[in-house]
CSV table of C-alpha atoms in Angstrom, one decimal:
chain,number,residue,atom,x,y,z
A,1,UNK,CA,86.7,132.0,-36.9
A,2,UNK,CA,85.2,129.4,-39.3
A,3,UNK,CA,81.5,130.2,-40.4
A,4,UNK,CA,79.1,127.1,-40.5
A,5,UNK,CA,77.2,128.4,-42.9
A,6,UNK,CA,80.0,129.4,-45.4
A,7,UNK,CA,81.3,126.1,-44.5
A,8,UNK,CA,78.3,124.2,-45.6
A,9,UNK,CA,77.6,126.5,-49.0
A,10,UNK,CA,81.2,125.2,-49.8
A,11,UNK,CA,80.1,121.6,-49.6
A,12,UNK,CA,77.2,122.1,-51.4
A,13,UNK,CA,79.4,123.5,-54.4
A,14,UNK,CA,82.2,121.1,-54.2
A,15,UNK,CA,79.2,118.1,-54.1
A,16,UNK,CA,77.5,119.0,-57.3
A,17,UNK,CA,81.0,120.0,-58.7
A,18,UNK,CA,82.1,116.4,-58.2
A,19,UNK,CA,78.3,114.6,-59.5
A,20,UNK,CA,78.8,116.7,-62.3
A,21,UNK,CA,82.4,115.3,-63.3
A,22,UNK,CA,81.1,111.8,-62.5
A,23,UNK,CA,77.8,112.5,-64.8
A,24,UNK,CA,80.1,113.7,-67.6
A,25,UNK,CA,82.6,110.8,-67.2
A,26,UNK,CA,79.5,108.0,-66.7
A,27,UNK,CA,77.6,109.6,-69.4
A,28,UNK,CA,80.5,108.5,-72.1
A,29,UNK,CA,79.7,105.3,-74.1
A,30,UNK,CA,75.9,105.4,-72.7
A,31,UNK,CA,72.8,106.0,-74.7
A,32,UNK,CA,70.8,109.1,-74.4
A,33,UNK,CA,67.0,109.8,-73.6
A,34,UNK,CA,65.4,113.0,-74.9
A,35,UNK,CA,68.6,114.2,-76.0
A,36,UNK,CA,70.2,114.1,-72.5
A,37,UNK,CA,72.8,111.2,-71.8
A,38,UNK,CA,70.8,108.7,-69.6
A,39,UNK,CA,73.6,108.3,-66.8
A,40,UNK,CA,73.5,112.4,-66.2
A,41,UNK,CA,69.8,112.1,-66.1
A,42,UNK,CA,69.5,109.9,-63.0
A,43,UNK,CA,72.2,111.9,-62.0
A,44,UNK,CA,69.6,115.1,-61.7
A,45,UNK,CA,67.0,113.2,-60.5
A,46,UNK,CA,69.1,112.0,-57.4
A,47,UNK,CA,69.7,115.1,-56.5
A,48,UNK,CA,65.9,116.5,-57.3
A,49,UNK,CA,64.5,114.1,-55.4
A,50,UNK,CA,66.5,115.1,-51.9
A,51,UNK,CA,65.9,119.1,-52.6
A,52,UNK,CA,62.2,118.1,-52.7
A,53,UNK,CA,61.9,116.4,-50.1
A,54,UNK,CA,64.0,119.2,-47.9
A,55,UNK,CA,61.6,122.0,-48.3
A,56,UNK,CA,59.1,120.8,-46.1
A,57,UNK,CA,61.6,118.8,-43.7
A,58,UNK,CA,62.6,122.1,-43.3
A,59,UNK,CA,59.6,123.8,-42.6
A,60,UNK,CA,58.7,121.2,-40.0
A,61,UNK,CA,62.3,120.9,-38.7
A,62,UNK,CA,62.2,117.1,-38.8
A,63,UNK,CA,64.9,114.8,-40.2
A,64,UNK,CA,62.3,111.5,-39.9
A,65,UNK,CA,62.3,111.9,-43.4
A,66,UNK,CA,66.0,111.3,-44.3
A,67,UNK,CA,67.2,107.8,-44.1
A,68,UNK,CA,63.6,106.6,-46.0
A,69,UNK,CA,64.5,109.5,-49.1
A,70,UNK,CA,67.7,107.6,-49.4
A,71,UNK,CA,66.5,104.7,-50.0
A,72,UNK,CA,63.0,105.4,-52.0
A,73,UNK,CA,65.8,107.4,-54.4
A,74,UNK,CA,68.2,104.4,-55.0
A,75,UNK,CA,64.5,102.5,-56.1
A,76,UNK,CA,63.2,105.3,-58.3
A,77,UNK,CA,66.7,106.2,-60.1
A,78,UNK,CA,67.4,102.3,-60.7
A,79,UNK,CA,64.4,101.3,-61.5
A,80,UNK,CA,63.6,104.5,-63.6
A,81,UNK,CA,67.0,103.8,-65.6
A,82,UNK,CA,66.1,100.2,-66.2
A,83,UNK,CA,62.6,101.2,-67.8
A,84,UNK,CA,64.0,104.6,-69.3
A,85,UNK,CA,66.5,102.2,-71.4
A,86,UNK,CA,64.0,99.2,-72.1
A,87,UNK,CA,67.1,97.0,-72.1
A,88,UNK,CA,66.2,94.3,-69.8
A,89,UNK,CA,69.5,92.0,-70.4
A,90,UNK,CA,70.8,89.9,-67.4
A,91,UNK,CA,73.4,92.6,-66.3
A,92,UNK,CA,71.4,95.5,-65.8
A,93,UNK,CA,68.1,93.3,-64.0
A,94,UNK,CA,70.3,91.8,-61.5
A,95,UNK,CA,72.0,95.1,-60.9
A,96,UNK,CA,68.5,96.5,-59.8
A,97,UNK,CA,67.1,93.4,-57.9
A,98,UNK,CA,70.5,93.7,-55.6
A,99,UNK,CA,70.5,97.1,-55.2
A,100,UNK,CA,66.5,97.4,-54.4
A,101,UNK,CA,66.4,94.4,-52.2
A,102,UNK,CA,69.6,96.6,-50.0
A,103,UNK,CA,67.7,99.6,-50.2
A,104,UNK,CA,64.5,98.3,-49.1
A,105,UNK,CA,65.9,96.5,-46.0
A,106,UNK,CA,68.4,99.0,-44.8
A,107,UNK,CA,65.7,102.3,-45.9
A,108,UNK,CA,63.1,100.2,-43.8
A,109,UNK,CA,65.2,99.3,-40.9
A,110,UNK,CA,66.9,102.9,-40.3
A,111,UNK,CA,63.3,104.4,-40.6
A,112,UNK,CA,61.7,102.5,-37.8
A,113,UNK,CA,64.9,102.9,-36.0
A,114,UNK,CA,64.1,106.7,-36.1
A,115,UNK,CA,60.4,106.7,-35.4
A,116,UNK,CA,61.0,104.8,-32.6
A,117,UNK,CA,64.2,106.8,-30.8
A,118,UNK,CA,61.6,109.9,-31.9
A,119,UNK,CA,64.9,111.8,-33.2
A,120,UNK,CA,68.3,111.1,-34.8
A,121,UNK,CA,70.7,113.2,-33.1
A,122,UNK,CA,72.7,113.9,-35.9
A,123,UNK,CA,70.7,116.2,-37.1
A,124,UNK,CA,70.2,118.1,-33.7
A,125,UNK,CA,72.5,121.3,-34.5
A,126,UNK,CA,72.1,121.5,-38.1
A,127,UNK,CA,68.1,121.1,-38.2
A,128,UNK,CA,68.3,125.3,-37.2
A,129,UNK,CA,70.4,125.8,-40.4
A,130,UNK,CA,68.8,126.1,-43.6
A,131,UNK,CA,72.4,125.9,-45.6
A,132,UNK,CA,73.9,123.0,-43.0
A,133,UNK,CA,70.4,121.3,-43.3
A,134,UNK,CA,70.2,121.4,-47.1
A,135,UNK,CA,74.0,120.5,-47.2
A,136,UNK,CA,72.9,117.2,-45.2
A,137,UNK,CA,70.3,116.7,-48.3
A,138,UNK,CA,72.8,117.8,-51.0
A,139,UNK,CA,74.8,114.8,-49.8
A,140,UNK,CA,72.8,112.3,-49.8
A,141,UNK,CA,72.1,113.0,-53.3
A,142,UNK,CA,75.8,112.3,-53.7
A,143,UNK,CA,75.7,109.9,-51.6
A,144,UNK,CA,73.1,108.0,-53.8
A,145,UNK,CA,74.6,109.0,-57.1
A,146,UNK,CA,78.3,108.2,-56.4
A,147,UNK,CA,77.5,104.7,-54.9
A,148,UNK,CA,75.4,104.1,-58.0
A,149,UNK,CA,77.6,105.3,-60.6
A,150,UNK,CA,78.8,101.8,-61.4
A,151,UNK,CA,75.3,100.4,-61.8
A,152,UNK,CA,74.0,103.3,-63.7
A,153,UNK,CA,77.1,103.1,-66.3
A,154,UNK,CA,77.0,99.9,-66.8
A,155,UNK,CA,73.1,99.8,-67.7
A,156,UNK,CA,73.2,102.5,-69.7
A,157,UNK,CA,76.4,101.6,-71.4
A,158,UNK,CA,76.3,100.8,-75.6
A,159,UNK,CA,77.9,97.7,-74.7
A,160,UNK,CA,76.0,94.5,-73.5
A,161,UNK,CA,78.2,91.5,-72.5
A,162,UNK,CA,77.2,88.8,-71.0
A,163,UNK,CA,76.7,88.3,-67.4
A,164,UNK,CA,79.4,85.3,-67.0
A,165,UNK,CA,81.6,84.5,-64.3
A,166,UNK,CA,82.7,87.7,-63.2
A,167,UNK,CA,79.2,88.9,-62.6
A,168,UNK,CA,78.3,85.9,-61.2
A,169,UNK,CA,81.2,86.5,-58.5
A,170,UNK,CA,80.1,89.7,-58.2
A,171,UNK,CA,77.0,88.8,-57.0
A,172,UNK,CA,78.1,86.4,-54.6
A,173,UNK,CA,80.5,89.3,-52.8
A,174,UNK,CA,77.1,91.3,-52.7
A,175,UNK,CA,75.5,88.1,-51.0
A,176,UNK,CA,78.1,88.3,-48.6
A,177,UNK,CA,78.7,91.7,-47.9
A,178,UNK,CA,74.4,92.3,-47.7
A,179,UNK,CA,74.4,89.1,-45.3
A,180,UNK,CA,77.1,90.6,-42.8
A,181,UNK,CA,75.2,94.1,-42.5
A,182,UNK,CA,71.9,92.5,-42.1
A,183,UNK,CA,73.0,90.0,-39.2
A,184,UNK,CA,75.1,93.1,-37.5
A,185,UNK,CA,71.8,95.0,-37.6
A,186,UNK,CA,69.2,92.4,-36.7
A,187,UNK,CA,71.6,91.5,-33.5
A,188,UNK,CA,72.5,95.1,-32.3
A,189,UNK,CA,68.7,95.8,-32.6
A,190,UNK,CA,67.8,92.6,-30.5
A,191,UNK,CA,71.0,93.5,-28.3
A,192,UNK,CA,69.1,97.5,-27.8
A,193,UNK,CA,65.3,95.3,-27.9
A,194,UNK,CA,66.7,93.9,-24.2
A,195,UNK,CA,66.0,96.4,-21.1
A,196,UNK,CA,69.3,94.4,-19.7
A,197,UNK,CA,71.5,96.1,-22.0
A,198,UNK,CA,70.3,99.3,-21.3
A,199,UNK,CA,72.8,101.6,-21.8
A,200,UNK,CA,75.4,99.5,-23.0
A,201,UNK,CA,77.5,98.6,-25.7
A,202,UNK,CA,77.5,95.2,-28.0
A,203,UNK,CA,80.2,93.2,-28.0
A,204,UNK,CA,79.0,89.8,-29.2
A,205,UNK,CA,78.5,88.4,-32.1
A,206,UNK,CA,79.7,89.9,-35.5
A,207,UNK,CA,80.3,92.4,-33.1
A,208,UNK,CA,83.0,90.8,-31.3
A,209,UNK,CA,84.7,90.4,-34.9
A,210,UNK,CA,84.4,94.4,-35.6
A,211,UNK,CA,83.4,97.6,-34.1
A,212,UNK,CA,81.2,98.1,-37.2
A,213,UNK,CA,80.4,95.2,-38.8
A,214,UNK,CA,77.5,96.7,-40.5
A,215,UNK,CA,79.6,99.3,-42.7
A,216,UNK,CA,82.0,96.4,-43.3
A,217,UNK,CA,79.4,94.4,-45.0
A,218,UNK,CA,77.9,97.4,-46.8
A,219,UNK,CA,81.3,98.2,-48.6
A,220,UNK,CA,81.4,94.8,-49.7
A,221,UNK,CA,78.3,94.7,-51.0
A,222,UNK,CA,79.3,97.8,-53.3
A,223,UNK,CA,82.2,95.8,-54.4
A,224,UNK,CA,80.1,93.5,-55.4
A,225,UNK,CA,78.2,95.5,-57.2
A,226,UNK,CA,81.2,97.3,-59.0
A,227,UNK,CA,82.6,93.5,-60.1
A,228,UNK,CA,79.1,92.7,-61.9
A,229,UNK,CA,79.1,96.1,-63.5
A,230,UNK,CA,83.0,96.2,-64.6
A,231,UNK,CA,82.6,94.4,-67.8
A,232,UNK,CA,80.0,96.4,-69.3
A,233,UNK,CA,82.3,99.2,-68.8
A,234,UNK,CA,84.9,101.0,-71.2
A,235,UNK,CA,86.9,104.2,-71.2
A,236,UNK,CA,85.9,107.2,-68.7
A,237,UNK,CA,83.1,105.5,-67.2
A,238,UNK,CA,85.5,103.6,-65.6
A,239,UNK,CA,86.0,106.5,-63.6
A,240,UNK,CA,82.2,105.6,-62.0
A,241,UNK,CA,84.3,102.2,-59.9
A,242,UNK,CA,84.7,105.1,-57.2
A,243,UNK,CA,81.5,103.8,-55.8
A,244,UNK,CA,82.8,101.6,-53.9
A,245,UNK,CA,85.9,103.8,-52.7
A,246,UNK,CA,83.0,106.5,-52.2
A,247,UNK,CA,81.6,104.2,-49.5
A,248,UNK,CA,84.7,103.2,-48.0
A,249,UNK,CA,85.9,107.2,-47.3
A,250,UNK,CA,82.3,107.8,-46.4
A,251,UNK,CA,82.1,105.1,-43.5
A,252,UNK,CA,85.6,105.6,-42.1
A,253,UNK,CA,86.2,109.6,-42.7
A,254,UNK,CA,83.3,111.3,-42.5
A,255,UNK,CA,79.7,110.5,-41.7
A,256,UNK,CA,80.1,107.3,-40.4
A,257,UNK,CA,82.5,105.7,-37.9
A,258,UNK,CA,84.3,109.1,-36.7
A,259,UNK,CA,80.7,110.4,-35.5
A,260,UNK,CA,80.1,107.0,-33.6
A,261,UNK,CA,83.6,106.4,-32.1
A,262,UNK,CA,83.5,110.1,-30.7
A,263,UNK,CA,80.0,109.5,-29.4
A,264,UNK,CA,81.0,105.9,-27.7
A,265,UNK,CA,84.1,107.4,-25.8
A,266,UNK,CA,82.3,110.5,-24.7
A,267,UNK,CA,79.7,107.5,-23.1
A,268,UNK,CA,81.7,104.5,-22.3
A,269,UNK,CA,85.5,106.1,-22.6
A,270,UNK,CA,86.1,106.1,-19.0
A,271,UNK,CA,84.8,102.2,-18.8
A,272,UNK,CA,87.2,99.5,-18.4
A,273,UNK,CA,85.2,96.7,-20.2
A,274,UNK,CA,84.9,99.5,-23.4
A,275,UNK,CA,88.3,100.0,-23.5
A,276,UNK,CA,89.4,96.8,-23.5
A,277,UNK,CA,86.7,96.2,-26.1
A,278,UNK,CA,88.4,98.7,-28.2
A,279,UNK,CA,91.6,97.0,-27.7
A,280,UNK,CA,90.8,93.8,-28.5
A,281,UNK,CA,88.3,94.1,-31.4
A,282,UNK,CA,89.4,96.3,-34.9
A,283,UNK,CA,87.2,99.3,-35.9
A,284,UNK,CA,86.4,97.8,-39.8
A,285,UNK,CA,87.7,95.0,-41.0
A,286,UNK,CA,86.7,91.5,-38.6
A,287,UNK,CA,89.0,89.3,-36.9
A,288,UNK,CA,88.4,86.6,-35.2
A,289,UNK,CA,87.7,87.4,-31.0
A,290,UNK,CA,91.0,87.5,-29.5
A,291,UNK,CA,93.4,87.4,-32.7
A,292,UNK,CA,93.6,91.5,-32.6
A,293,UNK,CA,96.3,93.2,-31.1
């Protein structure tokens, strides 16, 4: 019989196991701060941050706390790198202003969301649980960390090339990929906004072109960020381009689109309209309406 709470311990371990392989690998080829490599520092303070902020979310057995950690986390460990290194070239300040401008809009957006639902119902059977409820913390430190890794390496890296075209691109597949989750938000929260829609599902606009159009655009927006940072890279920290594959098995394998595609057939499975929404329309990656077999 599997044990929930052994279960979660594990993930814990194998979590900081893997941020501390990351740290060591990101940490090569970067500059150091009070005698500690830089990269594993903001590293620590990812995960510091969460465990802080879990005591008392504990204690009051609330998660509205969660989503808005996240994202005040990405600020503080970007931000606090930049200034830590004092090496404001073009790389490293365009690296924070696209990765703070993200965080602010999605922490923002996902925090009103839950104030005004009252709960977020993935937390509902692991709130009880101090060892599932701290593993939910645990990764989101990850979560932060891994997706940053690029970044982080390639600010703190001894190497400073110039921005040039390939950061340039980069930038514009962030534009792109932060464009496509913001519109999928702003119209499933106008779609929700309408008592009409009550208690059904969106199907229209980038909607009609994915199931989750919103995690589509966030991966791309990470591979955007991964292309500006890749020249400022050398040897193991190339190891720190997982951030955007870290998103990508995120999404689609674990916290993501499983948990919502279980929770829409258990609501809508026995509907004809969703089914035939689900036949037509692919789960990640947008087609045009119609071209999906």
């Amino acid at each position: 019989m599997k044990n929930p709470t052994i279960e979660a311990l594990i993930a814990i371990g194998a979590a900081l196991l893997v941020a501390a392989g990351v740290a060591w690998a990101g940490s090569q080829g970067g500059f150091t701060v009070w005698g500690v490599p830089l990269f594993a520092l903001a590293c620590m303070v990812a995960f510091a941050i969460q465990w802080a902020v879990f005591v008392p979310s504990y204690r009051a057995q609330t998660e509205h706390w969660y989503d808005l950690t996240g994202s005040l986390t990405y600020l503080t460990v970007v931000v606090g790198t930049l200034l830590l290194a004092a090496r404001f070239d073009a790389r490293s300040v365009l690296l924070v202003v696209l990765v703070s401008v993200w965080a602010v809009r999605l922490g923002s957006y996902l925090f009103r969301r839950v104030k005004k639902s009252g709960a977020d119902t993935r937390f509902d059977d692991i709130k009880p649980s101090f060892a599932r409820f701290l593993m939910a913390w645990t990764l989101q430190g990850l979560w932060v960390f891994l997706t940053l890794s690029a970044a982080l390496a390639a600010m703190t890296s001894e190497i400073t090339p110039s921005l040039g075209i390939i950061g340039w691109a980069g930038a514009v597949v962030w534009a792109l990929g932060f464009a496509v989750e913001s519109v999928a938000d702003i119209q499933k929260q106008r779609f929700r906004a309408d008592p009409a829609n009550k208690g059904r599902f969106i199907a229209s606009g980038l909607w009609a072109w994915s199931r989750h159009p919103n995690y589509f655009g966030e991966i791309v927006l990470w591979v955007g960020i991964a292309i500006i940072a890749l020249p400022a890279l050398s040897g193991w920290q190339y190891v720190t381009l997982i951030s955007p594959l870290f998103v990508y098995l995120l999404l689609t394998r674990a916290s993501g689109i499983p948990i919502l595609e279980s929770r829409a057939d258990e609501r809508w499975g026995s509907d004809p309209d969703y089914q035939a929404y689900k036949a037509r329309t692919p789960v990640l990656f947008p087609q045009p309406p119609g071209r999906h077999d």
